[in-house]
């Protein structure tokens, strides 16, 4: 490729200026005017002057030869193929002019030299004036395709080949027109031009015109292009004047045409000579500039070396140079301070003086790598000071090259990183601790930017909200905050940004299952990083515990109130019932008053029954607990219920053969069973099934932690289950309130369940109601075992024999509190757990994860229950094992027709060993 300087100093590449164009046009215009003035006189005969031809041809040959030499010299630098062709064209005209002069008749011989005939000179003139335009056409064509590329061959070789080609071509043309003289058309006869001559010369003239047009359209124009166009214009005038418009040799046109050609050749030569003089001037200036630049660079190098030495000595990093064999050749002040050796002590010794013995092989490896030209950056290692203390350093090692490029040594920079590494390790430990806190925190930790978009989210988000951190990061907090709490949250964030940190406020977030989760937040704002930092504590369990406590307190308060009312009401009734007999005797002879007295007596009895129920709820009724066989009592109750409930209700006792005896008041238990059965009948107006069930249950510490009123121990469970309409979830918490009823006015007092509740609590037991709308209700009474509250030795052995596993278990439970409890228990057994709040979420998990066991509730909200979930799950994973759980008892579930016989079900509540046993049983099935 040509450099910018080359393109600016050669006429072949220098862009033509406006002045160049103006000068060229001026010359062409003057030539055209002169040509126009001479045209009428072109045929005027003049005296033959052969010396003119000799002088003209000699001058023209010298001009063209010098021009060719100058063009060849420019080609030697630029190596442009187009320029080589143009130089060859001028060499061609040089040789053609010489040959033409030698063959011209009367110049050197009467008939011309080289065996010339009458037509030889004319034909050589045509070859001469036709060959040059062809070579100019070639120049214009190659100029457009060169695009600055350079010939790869040697310039001298290319020039020699071009000279040889031109000489051979001219020799061939000369031989052809002399040897084939008799066969060529006659162009000149008796000193005058023939019509054939006009045709041939017109063709030659058109070639010059074509070359001129080609140059004109090959833009952009160089200075050389402009003057070549001037030459071609003069060439056209020359041919027209000396071969077309004139009549014969030595007329006015003959002389003027040749003068045109000579002037054109002189123009280009003059321009090229001026170009060379300018080039020499530029070279002289360039040489002076280079000398000045060399002196400046020498001074600059000396100054740079001085500054470099100062920098090396003032550097805080130790800079050491050494030969490839490890001999120290340079040792700056920082190296003295770092390693304790002075420069005099270190230079000339081996680098091993600062290398621990166990790292000597490291030095060999480093020097080998540097010897191969490798650069080693930030290599951390340890070195030894003169006093024996170890120091941690970061090394950067580079090869040192000689002037010839050979690697002769190594330059090493050593930076003390002992303290920075100590700080980094402390910082890394602190970051690791904070990351562990972040990852293991049970609280929700959030980091947001100024716009409220999540930057970091702790993994606890999955447990609290159901979202994986990746599902929240990059999203705005607005998408998760409850709409009613949004403005309050924004106000707290603005307050934090004003500098008030550790703000405590409550905000509800919407979990993935669509439920609101209340969180207590502590937040702060960091101005340096412009981030909000929040820690949110899940209030779900706290609120549930508070709600349970409030419920207990409410029931206690209602119990105190109803007990007091019942006590006072009993006093009133005592007076009424005590005096009604006297009144009846006094009005015995008055039948109408006797009926009124009986009406009062019946009302008093009803009032007494009412107070009895109120005292039962208030746990103030007089109980006579004794050890009873619950199976016998339930069977007796079933006999009483048959005529009461009617034929449309099927009663089925499902009693455990090994049921324990319970310590309760038998009459009160009978009443409780009857009350529950009557409620079940009312819930099945079209008929249904009633299950009376007994079993032995141990309520452990985990269950007791979820129900504060429960004492861990052995209980006899008596369950009454129906297939009725069920109780709406919103009313479940109120069913034990006195006087609460869903029946029509006059169809019930609302004291039945409250009496059962009071009786069970007063007996030291526990009651649990489980109901699903459209599926039925199951009420479980846990009565204290007569033999005591502690486990027997056999039960302790069973409970201790807990077997876990490592399989993956998917827990599906809509109650978040129960789900969390179950997941904790299963994880404590060693299993991997996944959890879902409904069937839809469970199926999403099954689509992406491999699960060994599906542990699902039977009745769930939504369009799909547990049984339907299992059917869909088995389509996805046919080898999946299943285990059901339900608040209903197993017998009641099967009895209601919700599960096939033999399907595994774990009834709530259950102990840990029961859970472990059923999980292993299900996995092995």
GROMACS .gro file of C-alpha atoms in nm, residues 401-817:
model
  417
  401UNK     CA    1   1.522  -0.817   2.541
  402UNK     CA    2   1.845  -0.703   2.386
  403UNK     CA    3   1.867  -0.466   2.088
  404UNK     CA    4   1.858  -0.769   1.859
  405UNK     CA    5   1.540  -0.897   2.024
  406UNK     CA    6   1.693  -1.185   2.219
  407UNK     CA    7   1.568  -1.244   2.575
  408UNK     CA    8   1.860  -1.181   2.809
  409UNK     CA    9   1.692  -1.154   3.148
  410UNK     CA   10   1.378  -1.088   3.350
  411UNK     CA   11   1.232  -0.780   3.516
  412UNK     CA   12   1.024  -0.847   3.827
  413UNK     CA   13   0.793  -0.618   4.022
  414UNK     CA   14   0.709  -0.738   4.375
  415UNK     CA   15   0.431  -0.579   4.582
  416UNK     CA   16   0.382  -0.654   4.951
  417UNK     CA   17   0.029  -0.792   4.993
  418UNK     CA   18   0.065  -0.933   5.343
  419UNK     CA   19  -0.159  -0.675   5.505
  420UNK     CA   20  -0.403  -0.656   5.215
  421UNK     CA   21  -0.441  -1.036   5.218
  422UNK     CA   22  -0.503  -1.028   5.592
  423UNK     CA   23  -0.766  -0.760   5.539
  424UNK     CA   24  -0.913  -0.949   5.244
  425UNK     CA   25  -0.939  -1.270   5.445
  426UNK     CA   26  -1.112  -1.083   5.727
  427UNK     CA   27  -1.344  -0.916   5.477
  428UNK     CA   28  -1.413  -1.245   5.301
  429UNK     CA   29  -1.496  -1.407   5.634
  430UNK     CA   30  -1.728  -1.123   5.721
  431UNK     CA   31  -1.895  -1.138   5.381
  432UNK     CA   32  -1.926  -1.515   5.416
  433UNK     CA   33  -2.088  -1.477   5.758
  434UNK     CA   34  -2.331  -1.220   5.627
  435UNK     CA   35  -2.407  -1.437   5.326
  436UNK     CA   36  -2.476  -1.734   5.553
  437UNK     CA   37  -2.703  -1.516   5.763
  438UNK     CA   38  -2.871  -1.397   5.445
  439UNK     CA   39  -2.919  -1.751   5.315
  440UNK     CA   40  -3.028  -1.915   5.643
  441UNK     CA   41  -3.241  -1.635   5.785
  442UNK     CA   42  -3.600  -1.731   5.859
  443UNK     CA   43  -3.689  -1.365   5.814
  444UNK     CA   44  -3.736  -1.219   5.468
  445UNK     CA   45  -3.439  -0.997   5.368
  446UNK     CA   46  -3.487  -0.763   5.071
  447UNK     CA   47  -3.261  -0.510   4.899
  448UNK     CA   48  -3.418  -0.261   4.656
  449UNK     CA   49  -3.295   0.027   4.443
  450UNK     CA   50  -3.431   0.381   4.453
  451UNK     CA   51  -3.722   0.283   4.225
  452UNK     CA   52  -3.827  -0.006   4.451
  453UNK     CA   53  -3.698  -0.284   4.224
  454UNK     CA   54  -3.561  -0.591   4.402
  455UNK     CA   55  -3.181  -0.627   4.379
  456UNK     CA   56  -3.141  -0.912   4.631
  457UNK     CA   57  -3.396  -1.146   4.788
  458UNK     CA   58  -3.317  -1.400   5.060
  459UNK     CA   59  -3.402  -1.770   5.003
  460UNK     CA   60  -3.658  -1.747   5.287
  461UNK     CA   61  -3.890  -1.586   5.029
  462UNK     CA   62  -3.970  -1.936   4.907
  463UNK     CA   63  -4.092  -2.043   5.252
  464UNK     CA   64  -4.274  -1.721   5.338
  465UNK     CA   65  -4.419  -1.612   5.002
  466UNK     CA   66  -4.380  -1.918   4.783
  467UNK     CA   67  -4.163  -1.730   4.531
  468UNK     CA   68  -3.807  -1.830   4.445
  469UNK     CA   69  -3.568  -1.531   4.476
  470UNK     CA   70  -3.510  -1.537   4.098
  471UNK     CA   71  -3.884  -1.482   4.046
  472UNK     CA   72  -3.869  -1.155   4.243
  473UNK     CA   73  -3.529  -1.006   4.152
  474UNK     CA   74  -3.566  -0.738   3.887
  475UNK     CA   75  -3.936  -0.688   3.962
  476UNK     CA   76  -4.088  -0.392   4.143
  477UNK     CA   77  -4.204  -0.437   4.501
  478UNK     CA   78  -4.536  -0.288   4.387
  479UNK     CA   79  -4.612  -0.621   4.219
  480UNK     CA   80  -4.604  -0.803   4.555
  481UNK     CA   81  -4.728  -0.552   4.816
  482UNK     CA   82  -5.095  -0.560   4.909
  483UNK     CA   83  -5.263  -0.262   4.734
  484UNK     CA   84  -5.405  -0.132   5.064
  485UNK     CA   85  -5.053  -0.118   5.217
  486UNK     CA   86  -4.877   0.034   4.916
  487UNK     CA   87  -4.902   0.401   5.015
  488UNK     CA   88  -4.791   0.333   5.373
  489UNK     CA   89  -4.485   0.144   5.243
  490UNK     CA   90  -4.391   0.432   5.014
  491UNK     CA   91  -4.425   0.676   5.304
  492UNK     CA   92  -4.194   0.460   5.518
  493UNK     CA   93  -3.935   0.441   5.237
  494UNK     CA   94  -3.938   0.820   5.197
  495UNK     CA   95  -3.895   0.857   5.572
  496UNK     CA   96  -3.597   0.617   5.568
  497UNK     CA   97  -3.432   0.816   5.289
  498UNK     CA   98  -3.457   1.128   5.504
  499UNK     CA   99  -3.221   0.959   5.750
  500UNK     CA  100  -3.457   0.784   5.995
  501UNK     CA  101  -3.339   0.423   6.004
  502UNK     CA  102  -3.471   0.109   6.174
  503UNK     CA  103  -3.831   0.194   6.096
  504UNK     CA  104  -4.077  -0.070   6.215
  505UNK     CA  105  -4.398  -0.109   6.021
  506UNK     CA  106  -4.631  -0.383   5.906
  507UNK     CA  107  -4.706  -0.455   5.541
  508UNK     CA  108  -4.891  -0.738   5.378
  509UNK     CA  109  -4.732  -0.913   5.079
  510UNK     CA  110  -4.930  -1.130   4.838
  511UNK     CA  111  -4.786  -1.483   4.827
  512UNK     CA  112  -4.765  -1.700   4.518
  513UNK     CA  113  -5.083  -1.880   4.628
  514UNK     CA  114  -5.267  -1.547   4.632
  515UNK     CA  115  -5.293  -1.527   5.012
  516UNK     CA  116  -5.184  -1.218   5.203
  517UNK     CA  117  -4.887  -1.261   5.439
  518UNK     CA  118  -4.841  -1.004   5.715
  519UNK     CA  119  -4.480  -0.902   5.774
  520UNK     CA  120  -4.323  -0.675   6.032
  521UNK     CA  121  -4.049  -0.471   5.865
  522UNK     CA  122  -3.731  -0.305   5.985
  523UNK     CA  123  -3.578  -0.093   5.711
  524UNK     CA  124  -3.289   0.140   5.649
  525UNK     CA  125  -3.147   0.342   5.362
  526UNK     CA  126  -2.781   0.348   5.256
  527UNK     CA  127  -2.687   0.667   5.075
  528UNK     CA  128  -2.338   0.549   4.955
  529UNK     CA  129  -2.484   0.257   4.759
  530UNK     CA  130  -2.831   0.413   4.723
  531UNK     CA  131  -3.012   0.100   4.832
  532UNK     CA  132  -3.300   0.020   5.068
  533UNK     CA  133  -3.240  -0.272   5.306
  534UNK     CA  134  -3.540  -0.444   5.466
  535UNK     CA  135  -3.585  -0.732   5.710
  536UNK     CA  136  -3.939  -0.869   5.732
  537UNK     CA  137  -4.058  -1.107   6.001
  538UNK     CA  138  -4.348  -1.336   5.914
  539UNK     CA  139  -4.635  -1.265   6.152
  540UNK     CA  140  -4.847  -1.559   6.038
  541UNK     CA  141  -4.766  -1.786   6.333
  542UNK     CA  142  -4.769  -1.497   6.578
  543UNK     CA  143  -5.108  -1.383   6.454
  544UNK     CA  144  -5.238  -1.740   6.463
  545UNK     CA  145  -5.113  -1.782   6.820
  546UNK     CA  146  -5.263  -1.447   6.917
  547UNK     CA  147  -5.591  -1.543   6.753
  548UNK     CA  148  -5.587  -1.875   6.938
  549UNK     CA  149  -5.509  -1.699   7.265
  550UNK     CA  150  -5.788  -1.450   7.204
  551UNK     CA  151  -6.020  -1.739   7.126
  552UNK     CA  152  -5.926  -1.914   7.453
  553UNK     CA  153  -5.965  -1.589   7.644
  554UNK     CA  154  -6.297  -1.527   7.475
  555UNK     CA  155  -6.420  -1.876   7.558
  556UNK     CA  156  -6.301  -1.834   7.917
  557UNK     CA  157  -6.474  -1.497   7.943
  558UNK     CA  158  -6.794  -1.635   7.793
  559UNK     CA  159  -6.763  -1.931   8.027
  560UNK     CA  160  -6.732  -1.703   8.330
  561UNK     CA  161  -7.028  -1.497   8.212
  562UNK     CA  162  -7.251  -1.792   8.130
  563UNK     CA  163  -7.151  -1.969   8.456
  564UNK     CA  164  -7.248  -1.663   8.659
  565UNK     CA  165  -7.574  -1.621   8.470
  566UNK     CA  166  -7.655  -1.992   8.507
  567UNK     CA  167  -7.576  -1.980   8.880
  568UNK     CA  168  -7.808  -1.684   8.940
  569UNK     CA  169  -8.069  -1.833   8.708
  570UNK     CA  170  -8.054  -2.159   8.903
  571UNK     CA  171  -8.122  -1.968   9.224
  572UNK     CA  172  -8.430  -1.815   9.062
  573UNK     CA  173  -8.541  -2.151   8.930
  574UNK     CA  174  -8.491  -2.305   9.272
  575UNK     CA  175  -8.746  -2.059   9.412
  576UNK     CA  176  -8.985  -2.124   9.125
  577UNK     CA  177  -8.961  -2.503   9.136
  578UNK     CA  178  -8.977  -2.498   9.517
  579UNK     CA  179  -9.299  -2.296   9.528
  580UNK     CA  180  -9.476  -2.440   9.226
  581UNK     CA  181  -9.584  -2.748   9.426
  582UNK     CA  182  -9.744  -2.526   9.692
  583UNK     CA  183  -9.922  -2.335   9.421
  584UNK     CA  184 -10.052  -2.655   9.262
  585UNK     CA  185 -10.200  -2.774   9.594
  586UNK     CA  186 -10.358  -2.435   9.653
  587UNK     CA  187 -10.539  -2.436   9.317
  588UNK     CA  188 -10.620  -2.808   9.301
  589UNK     CA  189 -10.992  -2.729   9.296
  590UNK     CA  190 -10.953  -2.489   9.010
  591UNK     CA  191 -10.870  -2.685   8.691
  592UNK     CA  192 -10.794  -2.377   8.485
  593UNK     CA  193 -10.527  -2.263   8.735
  594UNK     CA  194 -10.387  -2.618   8.765
  595UNK     CA  195 -10.300  -2.619   8.391
  596UNK     CA  196 -10.130  -2.280   8.432
  597UNK     CA  197  -9.928  -2.415   8.726
  598UNK     CA  198  -9.819  -2.716   8.515
  599UNK     CA  199  -9.716  -2.478   8.234
  600UNK     CA  200  -9.498  -2.287   8.481
  601UNK     CA  201  -9.350  -2.615   8.605
  602UNK     CA  202  -9.260  -2.723   8.249
  603UNK     CA  203  -9.102  -2.386   8.179
  604UNK     CA  204  -8.896  -2.419   8.494
  605UNK     CA  205  -8.778  -2.764   8.382
  606UNK     CA  206  -8.671  -2.620   8.047
  607UNK     CA  207  -8.491  -2.342   8.226
  608UNK     CA  208  -8.315  -2.598   8.445
  609UNK     CA  209  -8.204  -2.787   8.132
  610UNK     CA  210  -8.079  -2.461   7.982
  611UNK     CA  211  -7.874  -2.378   8.291
  612UNK     CA  212  -7.735  -2.729   8.286
  613UNK     CA  213  -7.606  -2.671   7.932
  614UNK     CA  214  -7.466  -2.332   8.029
  615UNK     CA  215  -7.286  -2.481   8.329
  616UNK     CA  216  -7.148  -2.757   8.108
  617UNK     CA  217  -7.001  -2.499   7.866
  618UNK     CA  218  -6.867  -2.296   8.162
  619UNK     CA  219  -6.710  -2.620   8.293
  620UNK     CA  220  -6.890  -2.569   8.625
  621UNK     CA  221  -7.131  -2.857   8.612
  622UNK     CA  222  -7.080  -3.122   8.878
  623UNK     CA  223  -6.905  -3.416   8.706
  624UNK     CA  224  -6.871  -3.768   8.837
  625UNK     CA  225  -6.576  -3.901   8.633
  626UNK     CA  226  -6.498  -4.270   8.653
  627UNK     CA  227  -6.323  -4.531   8.446
  628UNK     CA  228  -6.552  -4.636   8.163
  629UNK     CA  229  -6.537  -4.860   7.857
  630UNK     CA  230  -6.596  -4.614   7.571
  631UNK     CA  231  -6.681  -4.894   7.327
  632UNK     CA  232  -6.974  -5.011   7.543
  633UNK     CA  233  -7.094  -4.655   7.596
  634UNK     CA  234  -7.087  -4.580   7.221
  635UNK     CA  235  -7.277  -4.901   7.144
  636UNK     CA  236  -7.545  -4.808   7.400
  637UNK     CA  237  -7.566  -4.460   7.246
  638UNK     CA  238  -7.604  -4.614   6.900
  639UNK     CA  239  -7.904  -4.815   7.023
  640UNK     CA  240  -8.067  -4.497   7.153
  641UNK     CA  241  -8.000  -4.317   6.824
  642UNK     CA  242  -8.164  -4.568   6.589
  643UNK     CA  243  -8.525  -4.468   6.667
  644UNK     CA  244  -8.425  -4.101   6.706
  645UNK     CA  245  -8.242  -4.050   6.378
  646UNK     CA  246  -8.478  -4.251   6.161
  647UNK     CA  247  -8.429  -4.506   5.889
  648UNK     CA  248  -8.282  -4.260   5.639
  649UNK     CA  249  -7.962  -4.227   5.845
  650UNK     CA  250  -7.732  -4.531   5.849
  651UNK     CA  251  -7.542  -4.568   6.180
  652UNK     CA  252  -7.221  -4.764   6.176
  653UNK     CA  253  -7.006  -4.812   6.493
  654UNK     CA  254  -6.636  -4.850   6.406
  655UNK     CA  255  -6.472  -4.939   6.735
  656UNK     CA  256  -6.110  -5.023   6.809
  657UNK     CA  257  -6.075  -5.366   6.966
  658UNK     CA  258  -5.798  -5.247   7.198
  659UNK     CA  259  -5.960  -4.917   7.294
  660UNK     CA  260  -5.843  -4.793   7.634
  661UNK     CA  261  -6.077  -4.701   7.915
  662UNK     CA  262  -6.138  -4.326   7.965
  663UNK     CA  263  -6.173  -4.122   8.285
  664UNK     CA  264  -6.495  -3.923   8.220
  665UNK     CA  265  -6.854  -3.878   8.341
  666UNK     CA  266  -7.043  -4.147   8.142
  667UNK     CA  267  -7.376  -3.961   8.141
  668UNK     CA  268  -7.212  -3.645   8.009
  669UNK     CA  269  -7.025  -3.842   7.740
  670UNK     CA  270  -7.350  -4.009   7.634
  671UNK     CA  271  -7.518  -3.670   7.615
  672UNK     CA  272  -7.226  -3.533   7.411
  673UNK     CA  273  -7.245  -3.822   7.162
  674UNK     CA  274  -7.624  -3.779   7.132
  675UNK     CA  275  -7.585  -3.402   7.075
  676UNK     CA  276  -7.326  -3.456   6.804
  677UNK     CA  277  -7.541  -3.725   6.641
  678UNK     CA  278  -7.848  -3.498   6.638
  679UNK     CA  279  -7.641  -3.219   6.479
  680UNK     CA  280  -7.524  -3.472   6.218
  681UNK     CA  281  -7.885  -3.571   6.147
  682UNK     CA  282  -7.983  -3.207   6.092
  683UNK     CA  283  -7.694  -3.174   5.846
  684UNK     CA  284  -7.832  -3.472   5.645
  685UNK     CA  285  -8.196  -3.384   5.574
  686UNK     CA  286  -8.200  -3.623   5.277
  687UNK     CA  287  -8.032  -3.902   5.473
  688UNK     CA  288  -7.674  -4.019   5.489
  689UNK     CA  289  -7.425  -4.212   5.695
  690UNK     CA  290  -7.315  -4.160   6.055
  691UNK     CA  291  -6.992  -4.318   6.181
  692UNK     CA  292  -6.923  -4.362   6.554
  693UNK     CA  293  -6.556  -4.445   6.599
  694UNK     CA  294  -6.312  -4.507   6.882
  695UNK     CA  295  -5.931  -4.539   6.881
  696UNK     CA  296  -5.623  -4.489   7.097
  697UNK     CA  297  -5.424  -4.170   7.032
  698UNK     CA  298  -5.109  -4.011   7.171
  699UNK     CA  299  -5.093  -3.632   7.132
  700UNK     CA  300  -4.723  -3.544   7.132
  701UNK     CA  301  -4.530  -3.226   7.205
  702UNK     CA  302  -4.536  -3.112   6.841
  703UNK     CA  303  -4.914  -3.125   6.832
  704UNK     CA  304  -4.937  -2.960   7.171
  705UNK     CA  305  -4.714  -2.674   7.046
  706UNK     CA  306  -4.977  -2.598   6.783
  707UNK     CA  307  -5.264  -2.613   7.036
  708UNK     CA  308  -5.173  -2.439   7.359
  709UNK     CA  309  -5.458  -2.597   7.559
  710UNK     CA  310  -5.342  -2.954   7.487
  711UNK     CA  311  -5.129  -3.149   7.733
  712UNK     CA  312  -4.913  -3.419   7.568
  713UNK     CA  313  -5.023  -3.769   7.663
  714UNK     CA  314  -5.253  -4.066   7.595
  715UNK     CA  315  -5.615  -4.009   7.492
  716UNK     CA  316  -5.913  -4.217   7.389
  717UNK     CA  317  -6.055  -4.066   7.072
  718UNK     CA  318  -6.432  -4.076   7.018
  719UNK     CA  319  -6.527  -3.945   6.672
  720UNK     CA  320  -6.870  -3.870   6.530
  721UNK     CA  321  -6.858  -3.828   6.151
  722UNK     CA  322  -7.132  -3.759   5.899
  723UNK     CA  323  -7.175  -3.722   5.523
  724UNK     CA  324  -7.381  -3.405   5.552
  725UNK     CA  325  -7.356  -3.056   5.407
  726UNK     CA  326  -7.050  -2.958   5.611
  727UNK     CA  327  -6.974  -2.628   5.781
  728UNK     CA  328  -6.839  -2.322   5.594
  729UNK     CA  329  -6.476  -2.246   5.679
  730UNK     CA  330  -6.567  -1.896   5.795
  731UNK     CA  331  -6.798  -2.039   6.066
  732UNK     CA  332  -6.571  -2.314   6.202
  733UNK     CA  333  -6.418  -2.087   6.468
  734UNK     CA  334  -6.764  -1.995   6.605
  735UNK     CA  335  -6.934  -2.334   6.624
  736UNK     CA  336  -6.850  -2.381   6.993
  737UNK     CA  337  -6.982  -2.037   7.095
  738UNK     CA  338  -7.293  -2.058   7.312
  739UNK     CA  339  -7.619  -1.972   7.134
  740UNK     CA  340  -7.449  -1.981   6.793
  741UNK     CA  341  -7.645  -2.183   6.540
  742UNK     CA  342  -7.695  -2.201   6.166
  743UNK     CA  343  -8.047  -2.339   6.207
  744UNK     CA  344  -8.364  -2.141   6.158
  745UNK     CA  345  -8.518  -1.948   6.448
  746UNK     CA  346  -8.690  -2.188   6.684
  747UNK     CA  347  -8.502  -2.491   6.551
  748UNK     CA  348  -8.226  -2.495   6.813
  749UNK     CA  349  -8.075  -2.314   7.112
  750UNK     CA  350  -7.715  -2.319   6.985
  751UNK     CA  351  -7.599  -2.480   7.312
  752UNK     CA  352  -7.538  -2.837   7.189
  753UNK     CA  353  -7.182  -2.800   7.066
  754UNK     CA  354  -7.093  -2.551   7.337
  755UNK     CA  355  -7.204  -2.806   7.600
  756UNK     CA  356  -6.987  -3.075   7.432
  757UNK     CA  357  -6.694  -2.831   7.423
  758UNK     CA  358  -6.731  -2.747   7.792
  759UNK     CA  359  -6.768  -3.111   7.896
  760UNK     CA  360  -6.452  -3.221   7.707
  761UNK     CA  361  -6.245  -2.930   7.840
  762UNK     CA  362  -6.370  -2.980   8.198
  763UNK     CA  363  -6.279  -3.347   8.168
  764UNK     CA  364  -5.918  -3.251   8.077
  765UNK     CA  365  -5.952  -3.350   7.714
  766UNK     CA  366  -5.933  -3.189   7.369
  767UNK     CA  367  -6.191  -3.145   7.095
  768UNK     CA  368  -6.127  -3.092   6.724
  769UNK     CA  369  -6.378  -3.035   6.446
  770UNK     CA  370  -6.296  -3.105   6.084
  771UNK     CA  371  -6.541  -3.014   5.809
  772UNK     CA  372  -6.556  -2.956   5.434
  773UNK     CA  373  -6.856  -2.803   5.264
  774UNK     CA  374  -7.038  -3.063   5.059
  775UNK     CA  375  -6.839  -3.351   5.210
  776UNK     CA  376  -6.939  -3.375   5.573
  777UNK     CA  377  -6.816  -3.313   5.927
  778UNK     CA  378  -6.608  -3.509   6.176
  779UNK     CA  379  -6.594  -3.410   6.547
  780UNK     CA  380  -6.320  -3.578   6.749
  781UNK     CA  381  -6.327  -3.584   7.129
  782UNK     CA  382  -5.991  -3.673   7.289
  783UNK     CA  383  -6.071  -3.801   7.639
  784UNK     CA  384  -5.798  -3.863   7.900
  785UNK     CA  385  -5.695  -4.226   7.935
  786UNK     CA  386  -5.797  -4.375   8.269
  787UNK     CA  387  -5.454  -4.524   8.340
  788UNK     CA  388  -5.273  -4.187   8.326
  789UNK     CA  389  -5.133  -3.934   8.084
  790UNK     CA  390  -4.793  -4.091   8.019
  791UNK     CA  391  -4.700  -4.340   7.748
  792UNK     CA  392  -4.669  -4.705   7.836
  793UNK     CA  393  -4.331  -4.878   7.806
  794UNK     CA  394  -4.442  -5.048   7.483
  795UNK     CA  395  -4.554  -4.715   7.333
  796UNK     CA  396  -4.226  -4.551   7.426
  797UNK     CA  397  -4.045  -4.834   7.245
  798UNK     CA  398  -4.263  -4.789   6.935
  799UNK     CA  399  -4.215  -4.412   6.936
  800UNK     CA  400  -3.840  -4.451   6.972
  801UNK     CA  401  -3.822  -4.685   6.672
  802UNK     CA  402  -3.843  -4.406   6.411
  803UNK     CA  403  -3.706  -4.488   6.068
  804UNK     CA  404  -3.639  -4.214   5.813
  805UNK     CA  405  -3.501  -4.207   5.459
  806UNK     CA  406  -3.351  -3.994   5.180
  807UNK     CA  407  -3.628  -4.000   4.918
  808UNK     CA  408  -3.797  -3.689   4.776
  809UNK     CA  409  -4.147  -3.626   4.917
  810UNK     CA  410  -4.398  -3.371   4.785
  811UNK     CA  411  -4.630  -3.241   5.060
  812UNK     CA  412  -4.963  -3.098   4.940
  813UNK     CA  413  -5.160  -2.920   5.216
  814UNK     CA  414  -5.374  -2.605   5.185
  815UNK     CA  415  -5.332  -2.502   5.550
  816UNK     CA  416  -4.996  -2.316   5.560
  817UNK     CA  417  -4.947  -2.372   5.935
   0.00000   0.00000   0.00000
